[in-house]
PDB file of C-alpha atoms in Angstrom:
ATOM      1  CA  MET H  15      -7.791  -8.212  25.584  1.00  0.00           C
ATOM      2  CA  VAL H  16      -9.648  -6.682  22.652  1.00  0.00           C
ATOM      3  CA  MET H  17     -11.407  -3.452  23.494  1.00  0.00           C
ATOM      4  CA  CYS H  18     -13.081  -0.567  21.704  1.00  0.00           C
ATOM      5  CA  SER H  19     -12.614   2.967  22.854  1.00  0.00           C
ATOM      6  CA  VAL H  20     -15.092   5.801  23.156  1.00  0.00           C
ATOM      7  CA  THR H  21     -13.295   8.834  21.828  1.00  0.00           C
ATOM      8  CA  THR H  22     -14.253  12.396  22.668  1.00  0.00           C
ATOM      9  CA  ALA H  23     -14.028  13.577  19.064  1.00  0.00           C
ATOM     10  CA  VAL H  24     -16.134  10.748  17.655  1.00  0.00           C
ATOM     11  CA  ALA H  25     -18.622  10.737  20.532  1.00  0.00           C
ATOM     12  CA  GLY H  26     -19.025  14.513  20.375  1.00  0.00           C
ATOM     13  CA  THR H  27     -19.768  14.481  16.650  1.00  0.00           C
ATOM     14  CA  PHE H  28     -22.299  11.663  16.932  1.00  0.00           C
ATOM     15  CA  ARG H  29     -23.970  13.114  20.047  1.00  0.00           C
ATOM     16  CA  ARG H  30     -24.696  16.315  18.170  1.00  0.00           C
ATOM     17  CA  ARG H  31     -26.051  14.461  15.178  1.00  0.00           C
ATOM     18  CA  TYR H  32     -27.785  11.587  16.951  1.00  0.00           C
ATOM     19  CA  SER H  33     -29.210  12.964  20.205  1.00  0.00           C
ATOM     20  CA  GLY H  34     -28.797  10.951  23.398  1.00  0.00           C
ATOM     21  CA  SER H  35     -26.068   8.729  22.047  1.00  0.00           C
ATOM     22  CA  ASN H  36     -22.856   7.014  23.062  1.00  0.00           C
ATOM     23  CA  ALA H  37     -20.392   6.272  20.256  1.00  0.00           C
ATOM     24  CA  GLY H  38     -17.331   4.048  20.277  1.00  0.00           C
ATOM     25  CA  SER H  39     -14.757   3.096  17.681  1.00  0.00           C
ATOM     26  CA  CYS H  40     -13.397  -0.379  16.994  1.00  0.00           C
ATOM     27  CA  ASP H  41     -12.832  -2.779  14.117  1.00  0.00           C
ATOM     28  CA  TRP H  42     -16.257  -4.429  14.487  1.00  0.00           C
ATOM     29  CA  ASP H  43     -16.311  -6.124  11.055  1.00  0.00           C
ATOM     30  CA  GLY H  44     -12.694  -7.376  11.180  1.00  0.00           C
ATOM     31  CA  ASP H  45     -11.410  -5.550   8.087  1.00  0.00           C
ATOM     32  CA  GLY H  46      -8.660  -3.641   9.932  1.00  0.00           C
ATOM     33  CA  LYS H  47     -10.458  -0.263   9.809  1.00  0.00           C
ATOM     34  CA  LEU H  48     -12.014   1.493  12.806  1.00  0.00           C
ATOM     35  CA  ASP H  49     -15.796   1.440  12.574  1.00  0.00           C
ATOM     36  CA  ILE H  50     -18.296   3.170  14.850  1.00  0.00           C
ATOM     37  CA  ILE H  51     -20.780   1.452  17.135  1.00  0.00           C
ATOM     38  CA  GLN H  52     -23.340   3.777  18.633  1.00  0.00           C
ATOM     39  CA  GLY H  53     -26.208   3.500  21.097  1.00  0.00           C
ATOM     40  CA  THR H  54     -29.029   6.033  21.012  1.00  0.00           C
ATOM     41  CA  THR H  55     -32.118   6.794  23.066  1.00  0.00           C
ATOM     42  CA  TYR H  56     -34.071   9.202  20.851  1.00  0.00           C
ATOM     43  CA  ALA H  57     -35.552   9.290  17.360  1.00  0.00           C
ATOM     44  CA  ASN H  58     -34.125  11.794  14.914  1.00  0.00           C
ATOM     45  CA  THR H  59     -34.637  13.183  11.442  1.00  0.00           C
ATOM     46  CA  LEU H  60     -32.688  10.340   9.818  1.00  0.00           C
ATOM     47  CA  GLY H  61     -35.425   7.876  10.724  1.00  0.00           C
ATOM     48  CA  PHE H  62     -33.842   5.996  13.617  1.00  0.00           C
ATOM     49  CA  PRO H  63     -36.400   4.201  15.762  1.00  0.00           C
ATOM     50  CA  TYR H  64     -36.744   5.454  19.349  1.00  0.00           C
ATOM     51  CA  ARG H  65     -33.647   3.699  20.670  1.00  0.00           C
ATOM     52  CA  GLY H  66     -31.156   1.032  19.723  1.00  0.00           C
ATOM     53  CA  SER H  67     -27.561   0.219  18.858  1.00  0.00           C
ATOM     54  CA  TRP H  68     -26.068   0.944  15.455  1.00  0.00           C
ATOM     55  CA  PHE H  69     -23.032   0.052  13.352  1.00  0.00           C
ATOM     56  CA  PHE H  70     -21.383   2.449  10.890  1.00  0.00           C
ATOM     57  CA  ARG H  71     -18.884   0.664   8.605  1.00  0.00           C
ATOM     58  CA  ASN H  72     -15.710   2.566   7.762  1.00  0.00           C
ATOM     59  CA  ILE H  73     -15.514   2.391   3.961  1.00  0.00           C
ATOM     60  CA  GLY H  74     -12.594   4.838   3.910  1.00  0.00           C
ATOM     61  CA  THR H  75      -9.303   4.368   5.729  1.00  0.00           C
ATOM     62  CA  ASN H  76      -8.244   4.846   9.340  1.00  0.00           C
ATOM     63  CA  GLU H  77      -6.430   8.008   8.268  1.00  0.00           C
ATOM     64  CA  SER H  78      -9.421   9.340   6.278  1.00  0.00           C
ATOM     65  CA  PRO H  79     -12.531   7.552   7.553  1.00  0.00           C
ATOM     66  CA  LEU H  80     -15.757   7.575   5.569  1.00  0.00           C
ATOM     67  CA  TYR H  81     -18.797   5.897   7.118  1.00  0.00           C
ATOM     68  CA  ASP H  82     -21.469   3.937   5.272  1.00  0.00           C
ATOM     69  CA  ASP H  83     -25.184   3.971   6.148  1.00  0.00           C
ATOM     70  CA  PHE H  84     -26.067   2.566   9.563  1.00  0.00           C
ATOM     71  CA  ILE H  85     -27.012  -1.038  10.301  1.00  0.00           C
ATOM     72  CA  ARG H  86     -29.043  -1.785  13.424  1.00  0.00           C
ATOM     73  CA  LEU H  87     -27.302  -4.357  15.630  1.00  0.00           C
ATOM     74  CA  LYS H  88     -29.116  -7.563  16.576  1.00  0.00           C
ATOM     75  CA  VAL H  89     -28.697 -10.370  19.093  1.00  0.00           C
ATOM     76  CA  ASP H  90     -30.526 -13.683  18.660  1.00  0.00           C
ATOM     77  CA  GLU H  91     -32.629 -11.998  15.920  1.00  0.00           C
ATOM     78  CA  ASP H  92     -33.811  -9.239  18.292  1.00  0.00           C
ATOM     79  CA  PHE H  93     -32.574  -5.664  18.101  1.00  0.00           C
ATOM     80  CA  ILE H  94     -30.115  -4.612  20.782  1.00  0.00           C
ATOM     81  CA  ASP H  95     -31.604  -2.005  23.095  1.00  0.00           C
ATOM     82  CA  THR H  96     -28.466  -0.577  24.694  1.00  0.00           C
ATOM     83  CA  GLN H  97     -27.764   3.102  25.152  1.00  0.00           C
ATOM     84  CA  ILE H  98     -24.371   3.035  26.867  1.00  0.00           C
ATOM     85  CA  PHE H  99     -21.970   0.247  25.978  1.00  0.00           C
ATOM     86  CA  ASP H 100     -18.406  -0.815  25.399  1.00  0.00           C
ATOM     87  CA  ALA H 101     -16.943  -3.514  23.205  1.00  0.00           C
ATOM     88  CA  VAL H 102     -14.499  -5.861  24.893  1.00  0.00           C
ATOM     89  CA  ASP H 103     -13.461  -9.512  24.787  1.00  0.00           C
ATOM     90  CA  TRP H 104     -15.649 -10.374  27.788  1.00  0.00           C
ATOM     91  CA  ASP H 105     -15.072 -14.138  27.819  1.00  0.00           C
ATOM     92  CA  GLY H 106     -11.409 -14.212  26.694  1.00  0.00           C
ATOM     93  CA  ASP H 107     -12.017 -16.051  23.402  1.00  0.00           C
ATOM     94  CA  GLY H 108     -10.323 -13.406  21.193  1.00  0.00           C
ATOM     95  CA  ARG H 109     -13.616 -12.063  19.783  1.00  0.00           C
ATOM     96  CA  ILE H 110     -15.187  -8.675  20.487  1.00  0.00           C
ATOM     97  CA  ASP H 111     -18.324  -8.821  22.640  1.00  0.00           C
ATOM     98  CA  LEU H 112     -20.653  -5.972  23.660  1.00  0.00           C
ATOM     99  CA  VAL H 113     -21.347  -4.980  27.260  1.00  0.00           C
ATOM    100  CA  GLY H 114     -23.979  -2.339  27.873  1.00  0.00           C
ATOM    101  CA  LYS H 115     -26.642  -0.651  29.925  1.00  0.00           C
ATOM    102  CA  PRO H 116     -30.166  -0.345  28.502  1.00  0.00           C
ATOM    103  CA  TYR H 117     -31.811   3.052  28.653  1.00  0.00           C
ATOM    104  CA  GLY H 118     -33.837   3.649  31.804  1.00  0.00           C
ATOM    105  CA  ARG H 119     -33.029   0.306  33.448  1.00  0.00           C
ATOM    106  CA  ASP H 120     -30.535  -0.552  36.194  1.00  0.00           C
ATOM    107  CA  GLU H 121     -29.107  -3.537  34.342  1.00  0.00           C
ATOM    108  CA  ILE H 122     -25.918  -4.586  32.608  1.00  0.00           C
ATOM    109  CA  HIS H 123     -26.274  -6.779  29.498  1.00  0.00           C
ATOM    110  CA  VAL H 124     -23.514  -8.829  27.877  1.00  0.00           C
ATOM    111  CA  TYR H 125     -23.787  -9.864  24.219  1.00  0.00           C
ATOM    112  CA  LEU H 126     -21.257 -12.546  23.260  1.00  0.00           C
ATOM    113  CA  SER H 127     -19.805 -13.029  19.786  1.00  0.00           C
ATOM    114  CA  THR H 128     -20.427 -16.545  18.458  1.00  0.00           C
ATOM    115  CA  GLY H 129     -17.521 -16.417  16.008  1.00  0.00           C
ATOM    116  CA  LYS H 130     -19.940 -16.435  13.045  1.00  0.00           C
ATOM    117  CA  LYS H 131     -20.728 -13.544  10.685  1.00  0.00           C
ATOM    118  CA  ASP H 132     -24.146 -12.388   9.481  1.00  0.00           C
ATOM    119  CA  ARG H 133     -25.106 -11.446   5.904  1.00  0.00           C
ATOM    120  CA  ASN H 134     -23.540  -7.987   6.453  1.00  0.00           C
ATOM    121  CA  GLY H 135     -20.221  -9.494   7.572  1.00  0.00           C
ATOM    122  CA  LEU H 136     -20.802  -8.489  11.199  1.00  0.00           C
ATOM    123  CA  PRO H 137     -20.315 -10.677  14.270  1.00  0.00           C
ATOM    124  CA  VAL H 138     -23.342 -12.776  15.223  1.00  0.00           C
ATOM    125  CA  LEU H 139     -24.138 -12.140  18.888  1.00  0.00           C
ATOM    126  CA  THR H 140     -25.956 -14.173  21.516  1.00  0.00           C
ATOM    127  CA  LYS H 141     -27.177 -13.111  24.944  1.00  0.00           C
ATOM    128  CA  GLY H 142     -24.663 -13.619  27.708  1.00  0.00           C
ATOM    129  CA  PRO H 143     -25.069 -12.896  31.423  1.00  0.00           C
ATOM    130  CA  TRP H 144     -27.344 -10.056  32.560  1.00  0.00           C
ATOM    131  CA  TRP H 145     -27.256  -8.329  35.924  1.00  0.00           C
ATOM    132  CA  ILE H 146     -30.005  -6.319  37.556  1.00  0.00           C
ATOM    133  CA  PHE H 147     -28.957  -3.822  40.208  1.00  0.00           C
ATOM    134  CA  PRO H 148     -31.351  -3.313  43.117  1.00  0.00           C
ATOM    135  CA  LYS H 149     -32.561   0.220  43.722  1.00  0.00           C
TER     136      LYS H 149
END
């Protein structure tokens, strides 16, 4: 099973900088270096829209990470609107998928990797199963 982890050190740093966020580390672009995927619910001084999910490519090393500018994550050409998430091989195909909860909604969304890469070298995602929890 492939899985990303949310680390206290990384999440703490990104929460202070990007308010209302959840950060996780994994090799999202497949280059062997731990990147950061982050969901946020608020705008900030760096120009993030109100909420969304973001990718920060590690252009350094795992021992001395250095993160490039953010890229907003998409699924089926729409932006992903997930605040809290984890990256895991949901369907057992060996590729990392995203599972998350949108801000303010009692739902779980699954975004499946298609095995293709976009123009940024990131996994192309498609909508998987969604669950809505009754109140």
